[in-house]
Coordinates of C-alpha atoms and ligand atoms in Angstrom, one line a residue:
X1 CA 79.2 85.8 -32.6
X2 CA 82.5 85.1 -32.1
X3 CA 84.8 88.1 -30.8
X4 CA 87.7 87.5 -32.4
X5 CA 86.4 88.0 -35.8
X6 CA 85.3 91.4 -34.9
X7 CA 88.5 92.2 -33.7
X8 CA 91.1 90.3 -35.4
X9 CA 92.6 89.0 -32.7
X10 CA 93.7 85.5 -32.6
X11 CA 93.8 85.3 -36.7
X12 CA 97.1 83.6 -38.7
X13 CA 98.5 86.8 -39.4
X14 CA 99.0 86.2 -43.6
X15 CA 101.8 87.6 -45.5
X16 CA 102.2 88.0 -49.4
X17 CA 105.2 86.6 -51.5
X18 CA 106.8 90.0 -50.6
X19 CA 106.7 88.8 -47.0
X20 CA 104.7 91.8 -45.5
X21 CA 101.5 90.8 -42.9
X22 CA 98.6 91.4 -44.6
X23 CA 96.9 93.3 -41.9
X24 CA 100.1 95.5 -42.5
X25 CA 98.9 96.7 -45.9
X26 CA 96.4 99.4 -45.2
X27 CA 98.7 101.1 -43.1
X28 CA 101.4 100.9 -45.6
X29 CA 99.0 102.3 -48.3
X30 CA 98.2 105.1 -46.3
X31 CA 101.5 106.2 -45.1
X32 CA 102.7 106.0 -49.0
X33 CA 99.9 108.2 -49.8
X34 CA 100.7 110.8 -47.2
X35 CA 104.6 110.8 -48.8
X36 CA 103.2 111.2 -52.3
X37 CA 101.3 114.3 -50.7
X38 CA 105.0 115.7 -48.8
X39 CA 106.2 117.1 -52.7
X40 CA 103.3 119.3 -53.8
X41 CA 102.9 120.8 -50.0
X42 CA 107.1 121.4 -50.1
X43 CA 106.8 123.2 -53.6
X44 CA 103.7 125.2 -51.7
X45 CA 105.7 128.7 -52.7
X46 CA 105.9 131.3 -54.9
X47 CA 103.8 134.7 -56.2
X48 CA 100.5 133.6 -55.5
X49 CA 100.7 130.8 -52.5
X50 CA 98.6 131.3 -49.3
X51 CA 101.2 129.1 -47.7
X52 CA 104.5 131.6 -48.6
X53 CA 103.4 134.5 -46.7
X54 CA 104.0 138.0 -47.4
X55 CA 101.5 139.7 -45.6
X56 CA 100.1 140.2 -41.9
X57 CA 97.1 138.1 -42.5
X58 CA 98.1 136.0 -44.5
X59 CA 100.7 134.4 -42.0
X60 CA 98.0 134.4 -39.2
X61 CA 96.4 131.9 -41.8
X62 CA 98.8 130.2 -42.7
X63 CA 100.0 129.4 -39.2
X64 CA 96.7 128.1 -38.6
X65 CA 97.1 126.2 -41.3
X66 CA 100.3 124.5 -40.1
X67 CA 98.9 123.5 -36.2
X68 CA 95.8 122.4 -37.9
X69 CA 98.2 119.9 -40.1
X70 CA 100.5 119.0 -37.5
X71 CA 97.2 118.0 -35.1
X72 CA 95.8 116.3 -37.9
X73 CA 99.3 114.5 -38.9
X74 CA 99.5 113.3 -35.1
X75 CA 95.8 112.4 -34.8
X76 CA 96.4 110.4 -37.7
X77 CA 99.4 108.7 -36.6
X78 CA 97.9 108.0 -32.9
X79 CA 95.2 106.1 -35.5
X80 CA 97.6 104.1 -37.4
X81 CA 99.7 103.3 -33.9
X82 CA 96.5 102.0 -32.8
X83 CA 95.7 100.1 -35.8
X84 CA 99.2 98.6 -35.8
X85 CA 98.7 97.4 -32.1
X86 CA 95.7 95.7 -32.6
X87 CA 96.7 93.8 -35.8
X88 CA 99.2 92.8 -33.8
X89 CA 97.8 92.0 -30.8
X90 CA 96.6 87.7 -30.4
X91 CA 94.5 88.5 -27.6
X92 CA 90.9 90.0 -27.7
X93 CA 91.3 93.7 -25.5
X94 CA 90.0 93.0 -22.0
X95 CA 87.0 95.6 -21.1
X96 CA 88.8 97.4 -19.4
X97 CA 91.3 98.5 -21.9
X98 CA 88.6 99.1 -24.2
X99 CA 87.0 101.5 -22.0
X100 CA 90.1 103.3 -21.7
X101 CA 90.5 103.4 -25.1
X102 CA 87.0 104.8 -25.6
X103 CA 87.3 107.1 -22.7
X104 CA 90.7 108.6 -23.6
X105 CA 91.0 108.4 -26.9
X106 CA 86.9 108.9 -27.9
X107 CA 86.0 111.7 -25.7
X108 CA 89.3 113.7 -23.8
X109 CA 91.3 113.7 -26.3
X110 CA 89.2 115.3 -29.1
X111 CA 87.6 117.4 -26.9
X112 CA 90.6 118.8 -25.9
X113 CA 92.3 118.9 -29.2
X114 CA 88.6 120.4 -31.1
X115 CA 88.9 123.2 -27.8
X116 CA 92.5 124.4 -27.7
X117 CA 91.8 124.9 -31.6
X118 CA 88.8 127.0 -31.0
X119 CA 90.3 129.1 -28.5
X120 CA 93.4 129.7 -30.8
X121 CA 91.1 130.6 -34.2
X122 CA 89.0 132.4 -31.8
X123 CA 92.2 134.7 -30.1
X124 CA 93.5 134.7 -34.2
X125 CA 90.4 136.5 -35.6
X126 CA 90.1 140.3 -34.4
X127 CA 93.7 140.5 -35.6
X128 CA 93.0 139.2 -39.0
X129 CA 90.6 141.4 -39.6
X130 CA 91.4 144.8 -38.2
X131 CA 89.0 147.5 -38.5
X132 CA 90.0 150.9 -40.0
X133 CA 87.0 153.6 -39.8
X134 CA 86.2 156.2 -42.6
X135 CA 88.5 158.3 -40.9
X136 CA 91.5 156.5 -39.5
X137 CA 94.0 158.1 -42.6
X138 CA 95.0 154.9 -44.2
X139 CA 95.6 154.7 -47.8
X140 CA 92.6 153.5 -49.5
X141 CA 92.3 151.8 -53.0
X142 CA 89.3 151.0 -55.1
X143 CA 89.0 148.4 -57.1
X144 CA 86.3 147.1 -59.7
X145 CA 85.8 143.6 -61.5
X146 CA 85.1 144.0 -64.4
X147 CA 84.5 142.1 -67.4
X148 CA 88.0 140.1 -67.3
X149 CA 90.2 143.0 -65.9
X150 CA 90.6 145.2 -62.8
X151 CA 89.8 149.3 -62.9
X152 CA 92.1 150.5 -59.8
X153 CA 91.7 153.9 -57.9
X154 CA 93.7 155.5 -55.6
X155 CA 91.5 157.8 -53.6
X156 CA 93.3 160.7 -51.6
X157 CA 92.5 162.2 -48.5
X158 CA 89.3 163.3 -49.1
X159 CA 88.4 160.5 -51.0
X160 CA 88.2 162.0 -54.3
X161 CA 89.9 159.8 -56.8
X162 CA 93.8 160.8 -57.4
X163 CA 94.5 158.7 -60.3
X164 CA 93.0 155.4 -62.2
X165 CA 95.4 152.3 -63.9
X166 CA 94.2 148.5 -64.5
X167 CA 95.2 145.3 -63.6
X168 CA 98.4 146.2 -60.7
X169 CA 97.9 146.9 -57.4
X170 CA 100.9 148.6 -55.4
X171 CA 101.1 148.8 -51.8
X172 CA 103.4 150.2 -49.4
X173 CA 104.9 147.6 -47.2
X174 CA 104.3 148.0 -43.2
X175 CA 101.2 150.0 -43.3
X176 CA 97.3 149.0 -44.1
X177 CA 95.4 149.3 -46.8
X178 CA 91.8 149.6 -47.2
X179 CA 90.4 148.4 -50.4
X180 CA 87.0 149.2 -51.6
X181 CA 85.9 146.4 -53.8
X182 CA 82.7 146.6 -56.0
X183 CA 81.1 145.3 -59.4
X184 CA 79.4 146.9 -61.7
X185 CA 77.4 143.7 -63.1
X186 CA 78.4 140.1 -62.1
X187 CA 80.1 139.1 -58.5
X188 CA 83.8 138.7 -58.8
X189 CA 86.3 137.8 -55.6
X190 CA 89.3 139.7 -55.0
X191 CA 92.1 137.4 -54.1
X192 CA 95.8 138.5 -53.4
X193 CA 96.6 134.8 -51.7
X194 CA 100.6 136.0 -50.2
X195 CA 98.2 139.2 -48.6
X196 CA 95.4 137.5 -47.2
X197 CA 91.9 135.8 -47.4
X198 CA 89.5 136.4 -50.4
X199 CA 86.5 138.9 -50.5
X200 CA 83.3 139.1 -52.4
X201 CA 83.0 141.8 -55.2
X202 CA 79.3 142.2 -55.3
X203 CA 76.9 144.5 -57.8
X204 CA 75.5 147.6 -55.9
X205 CA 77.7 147.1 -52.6
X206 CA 80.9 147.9 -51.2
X207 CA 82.9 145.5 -49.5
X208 CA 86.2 146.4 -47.7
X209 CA 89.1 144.6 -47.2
X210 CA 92.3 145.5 -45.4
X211 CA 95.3 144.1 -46.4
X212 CA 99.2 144.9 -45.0
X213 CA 101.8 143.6 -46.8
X214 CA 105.1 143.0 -44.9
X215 CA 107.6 142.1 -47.5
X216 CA 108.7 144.3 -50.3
X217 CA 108.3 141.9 -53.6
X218 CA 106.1 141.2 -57.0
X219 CA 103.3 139.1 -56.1
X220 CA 100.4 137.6 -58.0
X221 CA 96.1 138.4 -57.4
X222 CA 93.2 136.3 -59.0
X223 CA 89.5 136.4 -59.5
X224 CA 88.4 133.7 -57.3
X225 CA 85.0 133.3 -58.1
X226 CA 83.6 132.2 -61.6
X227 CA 82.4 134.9 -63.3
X228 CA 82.6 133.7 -67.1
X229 CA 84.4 132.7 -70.3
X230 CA 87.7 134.0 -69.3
X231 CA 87.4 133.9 -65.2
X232 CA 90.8 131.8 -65.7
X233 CA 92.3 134.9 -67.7
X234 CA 91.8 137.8 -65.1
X235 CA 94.9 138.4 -62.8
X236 CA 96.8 140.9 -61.7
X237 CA 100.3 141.9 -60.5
X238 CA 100.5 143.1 -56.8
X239 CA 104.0 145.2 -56.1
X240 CA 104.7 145.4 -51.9
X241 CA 107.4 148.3 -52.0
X242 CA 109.1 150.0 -49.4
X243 CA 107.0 153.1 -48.0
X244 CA 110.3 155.9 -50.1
X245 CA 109.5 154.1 -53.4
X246 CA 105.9 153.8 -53.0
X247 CA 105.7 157.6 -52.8
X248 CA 107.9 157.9 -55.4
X249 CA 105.8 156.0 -57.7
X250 CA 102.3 157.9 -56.8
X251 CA 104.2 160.9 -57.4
X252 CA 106.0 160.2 -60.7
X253 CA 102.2 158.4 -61.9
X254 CA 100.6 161.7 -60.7
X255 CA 102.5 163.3 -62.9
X256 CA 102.7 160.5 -65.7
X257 CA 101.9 161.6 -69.2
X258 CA 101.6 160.2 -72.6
X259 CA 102.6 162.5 -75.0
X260 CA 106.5 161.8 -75.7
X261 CA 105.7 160.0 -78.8
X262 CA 104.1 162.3 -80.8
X263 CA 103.7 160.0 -83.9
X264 CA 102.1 156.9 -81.6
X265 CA 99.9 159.0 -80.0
X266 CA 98.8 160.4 -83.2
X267 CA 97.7 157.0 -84.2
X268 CA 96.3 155.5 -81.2
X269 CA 93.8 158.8 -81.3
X270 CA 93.0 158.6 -85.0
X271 CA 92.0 154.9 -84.9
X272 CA 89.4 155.2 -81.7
X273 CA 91.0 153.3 -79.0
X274 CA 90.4 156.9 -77.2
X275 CA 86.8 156.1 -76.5
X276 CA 87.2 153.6 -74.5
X277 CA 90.7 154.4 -73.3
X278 CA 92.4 157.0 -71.0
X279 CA 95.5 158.1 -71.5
X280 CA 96.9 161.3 -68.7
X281 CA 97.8 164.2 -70.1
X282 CA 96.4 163.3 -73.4
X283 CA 92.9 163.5 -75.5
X284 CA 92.7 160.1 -74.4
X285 CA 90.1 160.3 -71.5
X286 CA 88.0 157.0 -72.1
X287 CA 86.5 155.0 -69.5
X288 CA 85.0 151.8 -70.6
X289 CA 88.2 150.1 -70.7
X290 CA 91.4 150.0 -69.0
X291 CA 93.4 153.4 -68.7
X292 CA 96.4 153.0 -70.0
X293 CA 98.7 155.4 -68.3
X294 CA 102.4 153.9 -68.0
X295 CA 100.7 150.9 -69.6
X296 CA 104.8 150.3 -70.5
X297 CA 105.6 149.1 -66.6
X298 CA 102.7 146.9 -66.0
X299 CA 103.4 143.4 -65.6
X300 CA 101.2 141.9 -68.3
X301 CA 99.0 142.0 -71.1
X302 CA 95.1 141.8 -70.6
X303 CA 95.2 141.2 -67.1
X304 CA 97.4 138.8 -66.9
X305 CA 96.9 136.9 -70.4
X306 CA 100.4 137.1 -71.9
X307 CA 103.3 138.9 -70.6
X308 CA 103.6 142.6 -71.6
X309 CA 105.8 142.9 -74.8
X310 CA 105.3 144.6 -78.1
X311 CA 104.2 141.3 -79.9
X312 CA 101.5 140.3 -77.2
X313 CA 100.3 144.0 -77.5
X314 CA 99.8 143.9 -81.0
X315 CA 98.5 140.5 -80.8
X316 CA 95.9 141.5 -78.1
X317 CA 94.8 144.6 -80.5
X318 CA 94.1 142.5 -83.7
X319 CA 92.1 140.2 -81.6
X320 CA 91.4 140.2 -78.1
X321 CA 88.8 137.3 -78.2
X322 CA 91.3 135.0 -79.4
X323 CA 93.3 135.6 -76.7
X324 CA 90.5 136.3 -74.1
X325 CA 87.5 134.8 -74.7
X326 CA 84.6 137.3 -74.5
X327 CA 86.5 140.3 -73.4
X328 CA 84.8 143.6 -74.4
X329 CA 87.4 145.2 -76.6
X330 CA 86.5 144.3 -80.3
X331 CA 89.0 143.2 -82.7
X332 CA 90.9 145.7 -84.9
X333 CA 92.5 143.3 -87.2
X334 CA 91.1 145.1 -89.6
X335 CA 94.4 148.3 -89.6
X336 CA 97.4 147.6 -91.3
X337 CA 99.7 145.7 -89.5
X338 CA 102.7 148.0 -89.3
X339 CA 99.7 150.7 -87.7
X340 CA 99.0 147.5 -84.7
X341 CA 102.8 147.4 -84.2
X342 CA 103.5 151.2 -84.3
X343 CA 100.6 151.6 -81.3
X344 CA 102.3 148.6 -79.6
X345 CA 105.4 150.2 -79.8
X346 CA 103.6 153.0 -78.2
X347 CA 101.8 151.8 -75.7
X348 CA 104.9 149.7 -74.8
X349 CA 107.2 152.8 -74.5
X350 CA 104.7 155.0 -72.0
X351 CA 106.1 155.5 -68.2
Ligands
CUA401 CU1 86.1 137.8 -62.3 CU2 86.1 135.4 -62.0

């Protein structure tokens, strides 16, 4: 068989009517392609990118993440260079510069590459993963999937639980957290992407995971594994404060109580939300649901459906299937609809 064919060499090089080589085109295509790709990976930031860091492990990752692109980007454009050369080139290569070729760029090179990475994901892991004992007196937060929303416990010293809310997670920046994640039915995946890597929340087992956040800020946590109709519909808000006003806040929601609205409360008790719902320092000491304690400062509605407001909290209460497929709570559209906004009102006023 003739040589040349295989290797191009010796061919007219062609052009189109734009006047670029034909042999120029794949090359072309594929450097276009990259640029398309240069805009999403710039806008890559935000409450709930891995690649905007605000967290200890998560910038261990994403650094990874960046010398694994910038290999890959030179890799790739040794492999163009290459390709450019030999569409180029008239003459066939002579042995010898194939077998350097082969030698240099086929076995040295990516065994070098393949091994420097290694070592360096190798050195990265014990740090991304620190482990703190039963013992070592880190604050320690558990959290529950369930169906569409998260039930969050702080757990004090001793381990006893020192207060519940749903759906926000608050950490204080500069020091670790352990979180204990579980499931009481179907496996979830607790994801805080600015904090760090994902973990499993499986049925009758309890996974840990330690996060340290490093920048104060309001950040944005996911279910990452599919666990039903409304999988897309179950976030939460993550607030990395500094260490004075994280104190302040466990204090001031030890202390939180519902009963300044008298007239709210009334009606929130009289129409039953109270068996599924806890409310401290009221009658309101349900557990199936959400406790709603300070419900007024969380960052959304139905763990992160709709933005917290009086209308998206009555909305939710007439019918929580519309806006969440699925979810547990049944629909009360059956009150009056100045009752559904005078618990809104409530609910939206609590501290
Ligand atoms: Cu919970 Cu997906």
């Amino acid at each position: 068989m003739d040589d040349d064919r295989l290797t191009g060499a010796g061919r007219p090089i062609r052009s189109g009517r734009d006047g670029i080589s034909d042999s120029y085109r794949p090359a072309i295509r594929a450097t276009t392609f990259i640029l398309l790709l240069s805009p999403p990976l710039a806008s890559c930031s935000g409450v709930q990118s891995a690649l905007d860091p605000a967290g200890h492990e998560a910038r261990d990752v994403a650094n990874l993440f960046f010398v694994m692109l910038i290999g890959g980007v030179a890799i790739w454009a040794g492999v163009v260079g290459l390709l450019f050369h030999a569409a180029r080139k008239r003459k066939p290569y002579s042995e010898k510069g194939a077998g350097w070729v082969i030698l240099w760029g086929g076995a040295v090179f990516p065994t070098a590459t393949l091994a420097a990475l290694l070592s360096y994901a190798v050195w990265l892991m014990p740090n991304i993963r620190p482990w703190f004992g039963e013992d070592a007196g880190v604050g320690r937060v558990e959290v529950t999937g369930e169906q569409f929303w998260w039930r969050v416990r702080y757990l004090d010293e001793g381990g006893a639980v020192a207060f519940e809310t749903a759906n926000e997670v608050r950490v204080p920046i500069g020091e670790p957290v352990v979180f204990l994640l579980n499931s009481p039915d179907v496996i979830h995946s607790f994801w805080i992407p600015v904090l760090g890597g994902k973990m499993d929340m499986i049925p009758g087992r309890e996974n840990r995971l330690t996060l340290q956040a490093e920048k104060p800020g309001t950040y944005r946590g996911v279910c990452a594994e599919f666990c039903g109709t409304s999988h897309a519909l179950m976030a939460f808000t993550v607030h990395a404060m500094e260490p004075e006003a994280y104190k302040a806040w466990v204090a001031a929601r030890r202390k939180a109580s519902g009963g300044q609205d008298q007239e709210g409360l009334a009606l929130f008790l009289r129409h039953g939300c109270a068996a599924c719902h806890a409310i401290s320092g009221t009658e309101a000491k349900g557990t199936i649901g959400p406790d709603l304690t300070a419900f007024g400062e969380r960052g959304s509605v139905g763990a992160g459906a709709l933005p917290n407001g009086q209308e998206h909290i009555a909305r939710f209460i007439r019918d929580p299937g519309q806006v969440k497929p699925e979810a547990r709570m049944p629909h009360f559209s059956m009150l009056e609809e100045a009752e559904i906004d005078r618990i809104a009102a409530y609910l939206k006023g609590l501290r």
